[in-house]
mmCIF file of C-alpha atoms and ligand atoms in Angstrom:
data_model
loop_
_atom_site.group_PDB
_atom_site.id
_atom_site.type_symbol
_atom_site.label_atom_id
_atom_site.label_comp_id
_atom_site.label_asym_id
_atom_site.label_seq_id
_atom_site.Cartn_x
_atom_site.Cartn_y
_atom_site.Cartn_z
ATOM 1 C CA MET A 1 0.000 0.000 0.000
ATOM 2 C CA SER A 2 1.463 3.295 -1.039
ATOM 3 C CA LEU A 3 0.479 6.133 1.269
ATOM 4 C CA ASP A 4 2.161 8.528 -1.169
ATOM 5 C CA GLY A 5 -0.172 7.217 -3.849
ATOM 6 C CA VAL A 6 -3.188 7.911 -1.630
ATOM 7 C CA ALA A 7 -1.995 11.423 -0.750
ATOM 8 C CA GLU A 8 -1.397 12.197 -4.423
ATOM 9 C CA LEU A 9 -4.885 11.046 -5.430
ATOM 10 C CA ILE A 10 -6.478 13.083 -2.638
ATOM 11 C CA GLN A 11 -4.496 16.097 -3.828
ATOM 12 C CA ARG A 12 -5.734 15.638 -7.397
ATOM 13 C CA PHE A 13 -9.280 15.372 -6.037
ATOM 14 C CA GLU A 14 -8.797 18.596 -4.039
ATOM 15 C CA LYS A 15 -7.621 20.465 -7.124
ATOM 16 C CA ILE A 16 -10.756 19.513 -9.033
ATOM 17 C CA LYS A 17 -13.109 20.269 -6.180
ATOM 18 C CA GLU A 18 -11.747 23.821 -6.003
ATOM 19 C CA ARG A 19 -13.044 24.382 -9.522
ATOM 20 C CA HIS A 20 -16.198 22.313 -9.042
ATOM 21 C CA PRO A 21 -17.143 22.642 -5.369
ATOM 22 C CA GLY A 22 -19.793 20.265 -4.092
ATOM 23 C CA ALA A 23 -22.458 20.699 -1.429
ATOM 24 C CA ILE A 24 -20.437 19.279 1.486
ATOM 25 C CA PRO A 25 -16.726 19.110 2.428
ATOM 26 C CA TYR A 26 -14.633 16.834 0.225
ATOM 27 C CA SER A 27 -17.191 16.719 -2.533
ATOM 28 C CA ALA A 28 -17.158 17.991 -6.117
ATOM 29 C CA SER A 29 -20.084 18.555 -8.471
ATOM 30 C CA PHE A 30 -20.377 18.739 -12.241
ATOM 31 C CA GLY A 31 -23.229 19.554 -14.585
ATOM 32 C CA ARG A 32 -25.421 22.474 -15.541
ATOM 33 C CA SER A 33 -28.709 21.441 -13.999
ATOM 34 C CA LYS A 34 -29.550 20.330 -10.476
ATOM 35 C CA LYS A 35 -31.525 17.262 -11.498
ATOM 36 C CA PRO A 36 -31.347 14.387 -11.989
ATOM 37 C CA HIS A 37 -28.577 13.991 -9.445
ATOM 38 C CA LEU A 38 -26.130 11.084 -9.394
ATOM 39 C CA VAL A 39 -23.958 10.863 -6.266
ATOM 40 C CA ILE A 40 -20.860 8.646 -6.142
ATOM 41 C CA SER A 41 -18.877 8.083 -2.950
ATOM 42 C CA ALA A 42 -15.555 6.336 -2.358
ATOM 43 C CA ILE A 43 -13.330 5.554 0.645
ATOM 44 C CA ILE A 44 -16.198 5.550 3.122
ATOM 45 C CA HIS A 45 -13.853 2.853 4.409
ATOM 46 C CA GLY A 46 -10.515 4.649 4.514
ATOM 47 C CA ASP A 47 -8.266 1.810 3.365
ATOM 48 C CA GLU A 48 -10.379 0.835 0.326
ATOM 49 C CA VAL A 49 -8.426 3.146 -1.956
ATOM 50 C CA GLY A 50 -8.259 0.949 -5.069
ATOM 51 C CA THR A 51 -11.233 2.686 -6.684
ATOM 52 C CA LEU A 52 -9.603 6.135 -6.448
ATOM 53 C CA PRO A 53 -7.342 6.002 -9.534
ATOM 54 C CA ALA A 54 -10.306 5.382 -11.874
ATOM 55 C CA LEU A 55 -12.542 7.813 -9.992
ATOM 56 C CA VAL A 56 -10.065 10.697 -10.002
ATOM 57 C CA SER A 57 -9.142 10.109 -13.675
ATOM 58 C CA LEU A 58 -12.819 10.279 -14.575
ATOM 59 C CA MET A 59 -13.193 13.554 -12.659
ATOM 60 C CA GLU A 60 -10.195 14.979 -14.504
ATOM 61 C CA GLU A 61 -11.827 14.085 -17.809
ATOM 62 C CA LEU A 62 -15.029 15.832 -16.736
ATOM 63 C CA ASP A 63 -12.940 18.795 -15.575
ATOM 64 C CA VAL A 64 -11.414 19.326 -19.025
ATOM 65 C CA GLY A 65 -14.793 18.859 -20.689
ATOM 66 C CA LYS A 66 -14.009 15.539 -22.351
ATOM 67 C CA PHE A 67 -17.644 14.671 -21.799
ATOM 68 C CA GLU A 68 -20.649 16.029 -19.995
ATOM 69 C CA PHE A 69 -23.187 14.510 -17.675
ATOM 70 C CA ARG A 70 -26.836 15.289 -18.262
ATOM 71 C CA GLY A 71 -27.974 16.539 -14.862
ATOM 72 C CA LYS A 72 -25.801 16.820 -11.786
ATOM 73 C CA LEU A 73 -22.942 14.511 -10.911
ATOM 74 C CA SER A 74 -21.370 14.640 -7.451
ATOM 75 C CA PHE A 75 -18.319 12.827 -6.145
ATOM 76 C CA VAL A 76 -17.459 12.589 -2.477
ATOM 77 C CA LEU A 77 -14.611 11.036 -0.511
ATOM 78 C CA GLY A 78 -15.903 9.582 2.741
ATOM 79 C CA ASN A 79 -13.166 9.105 5.296
ATOM 80 C CA ILE A 80 -10.043 11.090 4.361
ATOM 81 C CA PRO A 81 -8.380 11.004 7.821
ATOM 82 C CA ALA A 82 -8.587 7.190 7.877
ATOM 83 C CA ALA A 83 -7.399 6.915 4.255
ATOM 84 C CA ARG A 84 -4.308 8.976 5.052
ATOM 85 C CA ILE A 85 -3.187 6.382 7.586
ATOM 86 C CA ASN A 86 -4.458 3.331 5.684
ATOM 87 C CA GLN A 87 -7.172 2.429 8.182
ATOM 88 C CA ARG A 88 -10.780 1.374 7.707
ATOM 89 C CA TYR A 89 -11.858 4.053 10.208
ATOM 90 C CA ILE A 90 -10.527 6.069 13.139
ATOM 91 C CA ASP A 91 -13.115 5.950 15.954
ATOM 92 C CA ARG A 92 -16.138 4.315 14.417
ATOM 93 C CA ASP A 93 -16.923 2.546 11.145
ATOM 94 C CA LEU A 94 -18.334 5.365 8.997
ATOM 95 C CA ASN A 95 -20.457 2.889 7.069
ATOM 96 C CA ARG A 96 -22.217 1.908 10.296
ATOM 97 C CA SER A 97 -22.794 5.519 11.367
ATOM 98 C CA PHE A 98 -25.712 6.592 9.185
ATOM 99 C CA GLY A 99 -29.148 7.477 10.492
ATOM 100 C CA LEU A 100 -27.956 8.305 14.013
ATOM 101 C CA LYS A 101 -29.958 10.709 16.151
ATOM 102 C CA GLU A 102 -27.007 11.949 18.184
ATOM 103 C CA VAL A 103 -23.532 12.491 16.812
ATOM 104 C CA LYS A 104 -20.321 12.953 18.759
ATOM 105 C CA LEU A 105 -17.432 11.173 17.050
ATOM 106 C CA ASP A 106 -15.839 12.554 13.872
ATOM 107 C CA GLU A 107 -17.166 9.694 11.754
ATOM 108 C CA GLU A 108 -20.678 10.262 13.106
ATOM 109 C CA LYS A 109 -20.433 13.941 12.125
ATOM 110 C CA ARG A 110 -19.119 12.977 8.704
ATOM 111 C CA ALA A 111 -22.064 10.602 8.211
ATOM 112 C CA LEU A 112 -24.401 13.500 8.914
ATOM 113 C CA GLU A 113 -22.744 15.593 6.171
ATOM 114 C CA LEU A 114 -22.917 12.687 3.750
ATOM 115 C CA GLU A 115 -26.600 12.195 4.584
ATOM 116 C CA ASP A 116 -27.265 15.726 3.326
ATOM 117 C CA LEU A 117 -25.678 14.983 -0.027
ATOM 118 C CA ILE A 118 -27.157 11.490 -0.391
ATOM 119 C CA SER A 119 -30.665 12.749 0.434
ATOM 120 C CA ASP A 120 -30.558 14.917 -2.689
ATOM 121 C CA ALA A 121 -29.558 12.004 -4.973
ATOM 122 C CA ASP A 122 -31.783 10.322 -7.542
ATOM 123 C CA LEU A 123 -29.258 7.492 -7.680
ATOM 124 C CA TYR A 124 -26.546 6.863 -5.122
ATOM 125 C CA VAL A 125 -23.468 4.704 -5.687
ATOM 126 C CA ASP A 126 -20.938 3.721 -3.021
ATOM 127 C CA LEU A 127 -17.584 2.212 -4.013
ATOM 128 C CA HIS A 128 -15.919 -0.314 -1.712
ATOM 129 C CA GLN A 129 -13.344 -3.076 -1.644
ATOM 130 C CA THR A 130 -13.271 -6.315 0.322
ATOM 131 C CA ILE A 131 -10.940 -6.971 3.260
ATOM 132 C CA GLU A 132 -9.765 -10.344 1.935
ATOM 133 C CA SER A 133 -9.144 -11.301 -1.691
ATOM 134 C CA SER A 134 -12.037 -11.537 -4.111
ATOM 135 C CA LEU A 135 -12.515 -13.633 -7.246
ATOM 136 C CA ASP A 136 -14.518 -10.855 -8.898
ATOM 137 C CA GLY A 137 -16.196 -7.530 -8.259
ATOM 138 C CA PHE A 138 -19.764 -7.712 -6.943
ATOM 139 C CA HIS A 139 -22.757 -5.674 -5.851
ATOM 140 C CA ILE A 140 -23.704 -6.019 -2.196
ATOM 141 C CA THR A 141 -26.906 -4.404 -1.041
ATOM 142 C CA ALA A 142 -30.199 -5.231 0.638
ATOM 143 C CA PHE A 143 -32.883 -6.217 -1.836
ATOM 144 C CA HIS A 144 -34.604 -3.033 -2.954
ATOM 145 C CA LYS A 145 -36.502 -3.249 -6.222
ATOM 146 C CA GLU A 146 -35.483 0.112 -7.716
ATOM 147 C CA SER A 147 -31.848 -0.458 -6.747
ATOM 148 C CA TYR A 148 -31.851 -3.889 -8.365
ATOM 149 C CA GLU A 149 -33.359 -2.416 -11.533
ATOM 150 C CA TRP A 150 -30.525 0.111 -11.758
ATOM 151 C CA ALA A 151 -27.917 -2.578 -11.159
ATOM 152 C CA ARG A 152 -29.392 -4.505 -14.095
ATOM 153 C CA ILE A 153 -29.387 -1.423 -16.292
ATOM 154 C CA VAL A 154 -25.729 -0.691 -15.517
ATOM 155 C CA GLY A 155 -24.916 -4.385 -15.879
ATOM 156 C CA ARG A 156 -21.527 -4.358 -14.144
ATOM 157 C CA PRO A 157 -20.105 -5.955 -12.141
ATOM 158 C CA GLY A 158 -22.055 -9.011 -13.233
ATOM 159 C CA LYS A 159 -22.614 -10.466 -9.765
ATOM 160 C CA PHE A 160 -25.363 -9.065 -7.559
ATOM 161 C CA VAL A 161 -25.269 -10.266 -3.949
ATOM 162 C CA THR A 162 -28.287 -9.292 -1.914
ATOM 163 C CA HIS A 163 -30.187 -10.095 1.235
ATOM 164 C CA ASP A 164 -33.485 -9.601 2.979
ATOM 165 C CA PRO A 165 -33.940 -5.850 3.592
ATOM 166 C CA ASP A 166 -35.404 -6.561 7.029
ATOM 167 C CA GLU A 167 -32.193 -8.241 7.978
ATOM 168 C CA GLY A 168 -29.796 -5.311 8.343
ATOM 169 C CA PHE A 169 -26.391 -6.004 6.859
ATOM 170 C CA SER A 170 -24.956 -5.126 10.235
ATOM 171 C CA THR A 171 -26.833 -4.475 13.445
ATOM 172 C CA ALA A 172 -24.162 -2.011 14.622
ATOM 173 C CA GLY A 173 -25.555 0.886 12.554
ATOM 174 C CA ILE A 174 -26.892 1.820 9.149
ATOM 175 C CA CYS A 175 -24.825 1.760 5.934
ATOM 176 C CA SER A 176 -24.941 4.644 3.462
ATOM 177 C CA ASP A 177 -26.817 2.588 0.839
ATOM 178 C CA GLU A 178 -29.405 1.534 3.428
ATOM 179 C CA PHE A 179 -29.798 5.189 4.376
ATOM 180 C CA ALA A 180 -30.539 6.013 0.726
ATOM 181 C CA GLN A 181 -32.915 3.080 0.234
ATOM 182 C CA ASN A 182 -34.809 4.022 3.401
ATOM 183 C CA ARG A 183 -35.514 7.306 1.605
ATOM 184 C CA ALA A 184 -36.652 5.469 -1.537
ATOM 185 C CA ILE A 185 -33.458 6.467 -3.372
ATOM 186 C CA PRO A 186 -32.090 3.626 -5.524
ATOM 187 C CA SER A 187 -28.529 2.867 -4.552
ATOM 188 C CA MET A 188 -25.654 0.521 -5.246
ATOM 189 C CA SER A 189 -22.844 -0.585 -3.045
ATOM 190 C CA ILE A 190 -20.095 -2.373 -4.924
ATOM 191 C CA GLU A 191 -16.966 -4.258 -3.937
ATOM 192 C CA PHE A 192 -14.083 -3.859 -6.395
ATOM 193 C CA PHE A 193 -11.714 -6.667 -5.410
ATOM 194 C CA GLN A 194 -9.423 -6.627 -2.362
ATOM 195 C CA LYS A 195 -8.629 -3.336 -0.636
ATOM 196 C CA GLY A 196 -5.660 -1.427 -1.963
ATOM 197 C CA PHE A 197 -4.355 -0.518 -5.398
ATOM 198 C CA SER A 198 -4.436 -3.184 -8.107
ATOM 199 C CA LYS A 199 -4.877 -3.353 -11.852
ATOM 200 C CA GLU A 200 -8.045 -5.429 -11.493
ATOM 201 C CA ALA A 201 -9.604 -2.908 -9.078
ATOM 202 C CA GLU A 202 -8.686 -0.008 -11.328
ATOM 203 C CA ILE A 203 -9.964 -1.625 -14.526
ATOM 204 C CA SER A 204 -13.219 -2.906 -13.032
ATOM 205 C CA THR A 205 -13.940 0.470 -11.396
ATOM 206 C CA LYS A 206 -13.234 2.237 -14.668
ATOM 207 C CA GLU A 207 -15.528 -0.069 -16.653
ATOM 208 C CA PHE A 208 -18.257 0.235 -14.062
ATOM 209 C CA LEU A 209 -18.095 4.046 -13.910
ATOM 210 C CA ALA A 210 -18.150 4.312 -17.710
ATOM 211 C CA ASN A 211 -21.297 2.161 -17.887
ATOM 212 C CA LEU A 212 -22.883 3.952 -14.952
ATOM 213 C CA LEU A 213 -22.385 7.443 -16.393
ATOM 214 C CA ASN A 214 -23.504 6.317 -19.790
ATOM 215 C CA GLN A 215 -26.722 4.695 -18.552
ATOM 216 C CA ALA A 216 -27.479 7.355 -15.931
ATOM 217 C CA SER A 217 -26.965 10.099 -18.516
ATOM 218 C CA LEU A 218 -29.492 8.372 -20.760
ATOM 219 C CA HIS A 219 -32.084 7.223 -18.249
ATOM 220 C CA LEU A 220 -31.817 8.829 -14.813
ATOM 221 C CA GLY A 221 -34.943 10.832 -14.069
ATOM 222 C CA LYS A 222 -37.230 8.718 -16.269
ATOM 223 C CA PRO A 223 -40.507 7.508 -14.733
ATOM 224 C CA ALA A 224 -40.337 4.355 -12.620
ATOM 225 C CA SER A 225 -42.318 2.357 -15.190
ATOM 226 C CA GLU A 226 -39.732 3.099 -17.894
ATOM 227 C CA ILE A 227 -36.828 2.204 -15.607
ATOM 228 C CA LYS A 228 -38.596 -1.036 -14.829
ATOM 229 C CA SER A 229 -39.087 -2.030 -18.455
ATOM 230 C CA LEU A 230 -35.534 -0.993 -19.336
ATOM 231 C CA SER A 231 -34.207 -3.232 -16.593
ATOM 232 C CA LYS A 232 -36.378 -6.087 -17.888
ATOM 233 C CA GLU A 233 -34.687 -5.865 -21.268
ATOM 234 C CA LYS A 234 -31.288 -6.225 -19.634
ATOM 235 C CA ASN A 235 -30.576 -9.507 -18.039
ATOM 236 C CA SER A 236 -26.897 -10.000 -17.487
ATOM 237 C CA LEU A 237 -26.697 -10.153 -13.691
ATOM 238 C CA GLU A 238 -26.121 -13.307 -11.699
ATOM 239 C CA VAL A 239 -28.053 -12.928 -8.453
ATOM 240 C CA PHE A 240 -26.928 -14.435 -5.144
ATOM 241 C CA TRP A 241 -28.953 -14.336 -1.953
ATOM 242 C CA ILE A 242 -27.280 -14.333 1.464
ATOM 243 C CA MET A 243 -28.923 -17.230 3.279
ATOM 244 C CA TYR A 244 -26.564 -17.838 6.174
ATOM 245 C CA ARG A 245 -24.285 -15.876 8.521
ATOM 246 C CA GLU A 246 -21.746 -17.687 10.665
ATOM 247 C CA LYS A 247 -21.514 -15.814 13.954
ATOM 248 C CA LEU A 248 -18.085 -14.794 15.119
ATOM 249 C CA GLN A 249 -17.733 -16.105 18.662
ATOM 250 C CA SER A 250 -14.232 -15.131 19.703
ATOM 251 C CA ARG A 251 -10.975 -13.648 18.534
ATOM 252 C CA GLU A 252 -9.653 -17.230 18.439
ATOM 253 C CA ASP A 253 -12.071 -18.361 15.705
ATOM 254 C CA ARG A 254 -9.907 -19.515 12.803
ATOM 255 C CA LEU A 255 -11.027 -19.920 9.217
ATOM 256 C CA VAL A 256 -8.792 -21.929 6.904
ATOM 257 C CA GLU A 257 -6.167 -19.670 5.359
ATOM 258 C CA ASN A 258 -6.734 -17.570 2.254
ATOM 259 C CA MET A 259 -10.472 -17.876 1.754
ATOM 260 C CA SER A 260 -11.640 -15.564 -1.011
ATOM 261 C CA ASN A 261 -14.872 -13.712 -1.507
ATOM 262 C CA LEU A 262 -17.080 -15.629 -3.998
ATOM 263 C CA GLN A 263 -15.178 -18.868 -3.381
ATOM 264 C CA GLU A 264 -17.459 -21.884 -3.680
ATOM 265 C CA VAL A 265 -17.795 -24.247 -0.722
ATOM 266 C CA LYS A 266 -19.692 -27.521 -0.441
ATOM 267 C CA ALA A 267 -22.190 -28.445 2.274
ATOM 268 C CA GLY A 268 -20.307 -30.141 5.112
ATOM 269 C CA GLU A 269 -16.918 -28.772 4.094
ATOM 270 C CA VAL A 270 -14.744 -27.868 7.091
ATOM 271 C CA LEU A 271 -14.021 -24.148 6.899
ATOM 272 C CA GLY A 272 -12.189 -23.613 10.157
ATOM 273 C CA VAL A 273 -12.008 -24.270 13.858
ATOM 274 C CA ARG A 274 -13.258 -22.603 17.055
ATOM 275 C CA SER A 275 -11.166 -21.938 20.144
ATOM 276 C CA ASP A 276 -12.722 -25.070 21.724
ATOM 277 C CA ASN A 277 -11.506 -27.116 18.722
ATOM 278 C CA LEU A 278 -14.997 -27.604 17.290
ATOM 279 C CA SER A 279 -15.033 -27.514 13.501
ATOM 280 C CA ILE A 280 -16.685 -24.716 11.578
ATOM 281 C CA VAL A 281 -18.627 -26.383 8.779
ATOM 282 C CA ALA A 282 -20.381 -25.010 5.693
ATOM 283 C CA PRO A 283 -24.113 -25.582 6.361
ATOM 284 C CA GLU A 284 -24.896 -25.646 2.636
ATOM 285 C CA THR A 285 -23.241 -25.392 -0.742
ATOM 286 C CA GLY A 286 -22.771 -21.793 -1.809
ATOM 287 C CA LEU A 287 -20.390 -18.891 -2.174
ATOM 288 C CA ILE A 288 -18.372 -17.534 0.748
ATOM 289 C CA LEU A 289 -18.454 -13.804 1.311
ATOM 290 C CA PHE A 290 -16.648 -11.526 3.744
ATOM 291 C CA PRO A 291 -14.389 -14.139 5.373
ATOM 292 C CA LYS A 292 -12.787 -12.695 8.529
ATOM 293 C CA TYR A 293 -9.541 -13.454 10.301
ATOM 294 C CA PRO A 294 -10.118 -11.918 13.752
ATOM 295 C CA HIS A 295 -6.626 -12.750 15.046
ATOM 296 C CA LYS A 296 -5.245 -10.396 12.383
ATOM 297 C CA LEU A 297 -7.279 -7.470 13.745
ATOM 298 C CA HIS A 298 -5.835 -4.770 15.955
ATOM 299 C CA PRO A 299 -6.453 -5.843 19.596
ATOM 300 C CA ALA A 300 -8.518 -2.692 20.210
ATOM 301 C CA ALA A 301 -10.668 -3.133 17.085
ATOM 302 C CA THR A 302 -14.337 -3.999 17.451
ATOM 303 C CA LEU A 303 -14.918 -7.606 16.435
ATOM 304 C CA PRO A 304 -17.091 -8.076 13.351
ATOM 305 C CA GLU A 305 -20.412 -9.849 13.860
ATOM 306 C CA SER A 306 -19.939 -12.633 11.377
ATOM 307 C CA LEU A 307 -17.005 -14.876 10.548
ATOM 308 C CA PHE A 308 -18.329 -15.305 7.014
ATOM 309 C CA VAL A 309 -21.611 -15.295 5.151
ATOM 310 C CA LEU A 310 -22.894 -17.761 2.587
ATOM 311 C CA ALA A 311 -24.858 -16.846 -0.534
ATOM 312 C CA GLN A 312 -26.688 -18.994 -3.073
ATOM 313 C CA ALA A 313 -27.759 -18.330 -6.653
ATOM 314 C CA ARG A 314 -31.349 -17.105 -7.084
ATOM 315 C CA GLU A 315 -33.182 -16.879 -10.371
ATOM 316 C CA ASP A 316 -36.590 -15.668 -9.294
ATOM 317 C CA LEU A 317 -35.919 -11.993 -8.629
ATOM 318 C CA ASP A 318 -36.722 -10.604 -12.058
ATOM 319 C CA PRO A 319 -38.387 -7.220 -11.933
HETATM 320 ZN ZN1 ZN B 401 -16.026 -1.091 2.524
#
């Protein structure tokens, strides 16, 4: 991880935002009209910097007028202080800090600013990366019909992982995409490979953003019925439903080494061991997501809720 690389990208972002100031700190806005409004955020988790090269390059192209967005296009960097020291967050996970009634910590205050910007969006997109390695990029968001329709329209990345909206992705607080969906704003949250700079993260982010801007420029602001029929015509997503979460019980829980996001496991396969030597077993065949290695965490870090989750293909979610 190159901290110089991060600082340089933030500096390039700052230069652009001086010419195209956005509505909140560390945001930039382009476009002649106020609506429809597409909002794109990155580094809400400070160490997930691999989407920045493509994002900042795109902003530079907009800056020199290489192309224009129909409507308003805002970019925002979520957690700059954490990014500068290559950490997910400083005091509290920013992506579990939305929708709070009282704010005290810096990340809670930042979430409040972001809420202002997101509330004005007609489509909200949040760029992330996974902690461990990933076999591909993928969408990860609660099932929300209008959000799913937009994911189909954009078409990339081709894997759409979703879950019951009543089952919060984390019970520790609300994510930015949940915040948007709770306000009936379609949103996408996407993982672009493992955190940090890589060619695959850069290329997949670039391809995604190109498709997103293209499709949003054409269709954002159209009536819901048109968006729905557009999304029906496009059918390139593979949908996976999260059907199981393995609870993390202690810092001593050990998954087998080097599990990747989207790795397939078979029912009954031994995936690790608990501190009491009991095996951790895959309850069903499916794809592993968000594998955790708690012993690698900083001793003061809050333990995640799940050791891994399991998702299975679903074919019955057509709009
Ligand atoms: Zn993230």
